[in-house]
Amino acid sequence: MRKLILAGNWKMNKGAASAAADLARGVAAEVGSVSEVDVVLCPPFTSLRPVVDAVKGTRIAVGAQNMYPEDSGAFTGEISPLDLLDCGCKYVILGHSERRTIFKETNEFINKKVICALAKGLIPIMCIGETEQERVDGKTEAVVENHLKGGLAGLTAEQVQTVVIAYEPVWAIGTGKTASPDDAQAVHKFCRDWLTAAYDQATAQAVRIQYGGSMKPDNAHDLLGQPDIDGGLIGGASLKVDSFVGIIRNSGAL
Ligand code: 13P
């Protein structure tokens, strides 16, 4: 049985130490001892340490939103996986659609990051998903397959089991338009079937596939109740204690 993983992607919000620590402490006060689901907070780099400190002694884990696939060197503006580990990170979000579109990240680059993160001991949360036009054009499965194939290239079955996949239809991100539970489930099932074909059934059954895109307390239960939806990657609703905790409480796992 896969444990749900509910992660807050704070994006470029709460980068100041005090605001980040307040939010993290607020979440920890409500769900810090929850063991039925994995709870992860992913603040901006500048507030990783305050958030790690704020959740110390709880079951909440911390993740970063990006990394560069080298230990150190002349990579101005980038961040090393070793420094993320030093900050206390357990997870790292890779290949978010905002990075794919705004920063032109390719499958090949994301694949390098996934391989590097695993080698260093960080758990990658690898994002995949189609744009609205791609969905309208009937290309959802082709896009998702391309992202899976490219992002996971060269990984062993054992490595893939560690990766968390986040299916985030781009048209549902920050728009208030959520994929219906049935539509989301269909894509998640497609991903799991792809993993079965590319690896094996045990591997595919072990991989956790999160849904992301306008997840809220009132739609969380139906989405997270789908057999192949194993959690959520939550943007806007993770910026307030009540809504993030509401999603966790409505997950059906507590
Ligand atoms: P929203 O929850 O704001 O739609 O964002 C989803 C997302 O991009 C999480 O990574």
Coordinates of C-alpha atoms in Angstrom, one line a residue, residues 107-228:
N107 CA 13.8 16.4 -20.3
E108 CA 17.6 15.8 -20.7
F109 CA 18.5 18.4 -18.1
I110 CA 15.8 17.3 -15.7
N111 CA 17.0 13.7 -16.2
K112 CA 20.5 14.8 -15.1
K113 CA 19.0 16.4 -12.0
V114 CA 17.0 13.3 -11.1
I115 CA 20.0 11.1 -11.5
C116 CA 22.2 13.5 -9.4
A117 CA 19.5 13.9 -6.7
L118 CA 19.2 10.1 -6.3
A119 CA 23.0 9.7 -6.2
K120 CA 23.3 12.3 -3.4
G121 CA 20.4 10.9 -1.4
L122 CA 17.7 13.4 -2.1
I123 CA 14.2 12.1 -3.2
P124 CA 13.2 13.7 -6.4
I125 CA 9.6 14.9 -7.0
M126 CA 9.6 14.9 -10.8
C127 CA 6.9 16.9 -12.4
I128 CA 5.2 16.0 -15.6
G129 CA 2.0 17.2 -17.4
E130 CA 0.4 18.6 -20.5
T131 CA -0.6 22.2 -21.5
E132 CA -4.2 23.1 -22.3
Q133 CA -3.5 23.1 -26.0
E134 CA -1.8 19.7 -25.8
R135 CA -4.9 18.3 -24.0
V136 CA -7.3 19.9 -26.6
D137 CA -5.1 18.3 -29.3
G138 CA -5.5 14.9 -27.7
K139 CA -1.8 14.7 -26.9
T140 CA -1.9 14.3 -23.1
E141 CA -0.7 10.7 -23.1
A142 CA 2.1 11.4 -25.6
V143 CA 3.3 14.4 -23.5
V144 CA 3.2 12.5 -20.2
E145 CA 5.0 9.5 -21.8
N146 CA 7.7 11.8 -23.2
H147 CA 8.2 13.4 -19.8
L148 CA 8.4 10.0 -18.0
K149 CA 10.7 8.5 -20.6
G150 CA 13.0 11.5 -20.8
G151 CA 13.1 12.3 -17.1
L152 CA 13.6 8.7 -15.9
A153 CA 16.1 7.7 -18.6
G154 CA 18.9 5.4 -17.4
L155 CA 17.3 4.8 -13.9
T156 CA 17.2 1.2 -12.6
A157 CA 13.9 -0.2 -11.3
E158 CA 15.2 0.2 -7.8
Q159 CA 15.9 3.9 -8.3
V160 CA 12.6 4.6 -9.9
Q161 CA 10.8 3.3 -6.9
T162 CA 12.3 6.1 -4.9
V163 CA 11.2 8.8 -7.3
V164 CA 7.9 10.6 -6.6
I165 CA 6.1 11.6 -9.8
A166 CA 3.9 14.7 -9.8
Y167 CA 1.3 14.8 -12.5
E168 CA 0.4 18.5 -12.9
P169 CA -1.7 19.4 -15.9
V170 CA -0.4 22.8 -16.7
W171 CA -3.9 24.2 -17.3
A172 CA -4.9 23.3 -13.8
I173 CA -2.0 25.1 -12.1
G174 CA -3.0 28.2 -10.3
T175 CA -6.2 28.5 -12.4
G176 CA -8.8 27.1 -10.0
K177 CA -9.6 24.6 -12.8
T178 CA -9.0 21.2 -11.4
A179 CA -8.8 18.0 -13.4
S180 CA -11.9 15.9 -12.5
P181 CA -11.0 12.9 -10.3
D182 CA -11.8 10.6 -13.2
D183 CA -9.7 12.6 -15.7
A184 CA -6.8 12.8 -13.3
Q185 CA -7.1 9.1 -12.4
A186 CA -7.0 8.2 -16.1
V187 CA -3.7 9.9 -16.6
H188 CA -2.3 8.5 -13.3
K189 CA -3.3 5.0 -14.5
F190 CA -1.7 5.7 -17.8
C191 CA 1.6 6.6 -16.0
R192 CA 1.4 3.5 -13.9
D193 CA 0.8 1.3 -16.9
W194 CA 3.8 3.0 -18.6
L195 CA 5.9 2.2 -15.6
T196 CA 4.8 -1.4 -15.6
A197 CA 5.8 -1.8 -19.3
A198 CA 9.1 0.1 -18.8
Y199 CA 10.1 -1.7 -15.6
D200 CA 7.8 -4.2 -14.0
Q201 CA 4.6 -4.5 -12.0
A202 CA 6.3 -4.3 -8.5
T203 CA 8.1 -1.2 -9.5
A204 CA 5.0 0.5 -10.9
Q205 CA 3.0 -0.4 -7.8
A206 CA 5.7 1.1 -5.6
V207 CA 6.0 4.5 -7.3
R208 CA 3.9 7.3 -5.7
I209 CA 2.2 9.6 -8.2
Q210 CA 1.0 12.9 -6.9
Y211 CA -1.7 15.1 -8.5
G212 CA -1.1 18.8 -8.7
G213 CA -3.2 21.7 -10.0
S214 CA -5.7 23.7 -7.9
M215 CA -6.0 21.1 -5.2
K216 CA -8.1 22.5 -2.3
P217 CA -9.7 21.1 0.9
D218 CA -13.0 20.6 -0.9
N219 CA -11.7 18.6 -3.9
A220 CA -8.9 16.7 -2.0
H221 CA -11.0 13.8 -0.8
D222 CA -12.3 12.9 -4.3
L223 CA -8.9 13.3 -6.0
L224 CA -7.0 11.5 -3.3
G225 CA -9.6 8.7 -3.2
Q226 CA -8.7 7.6 -6.7
P227 CA -6.7 4.3 -6.8
D228 CA -3.7 5.7 -8.7

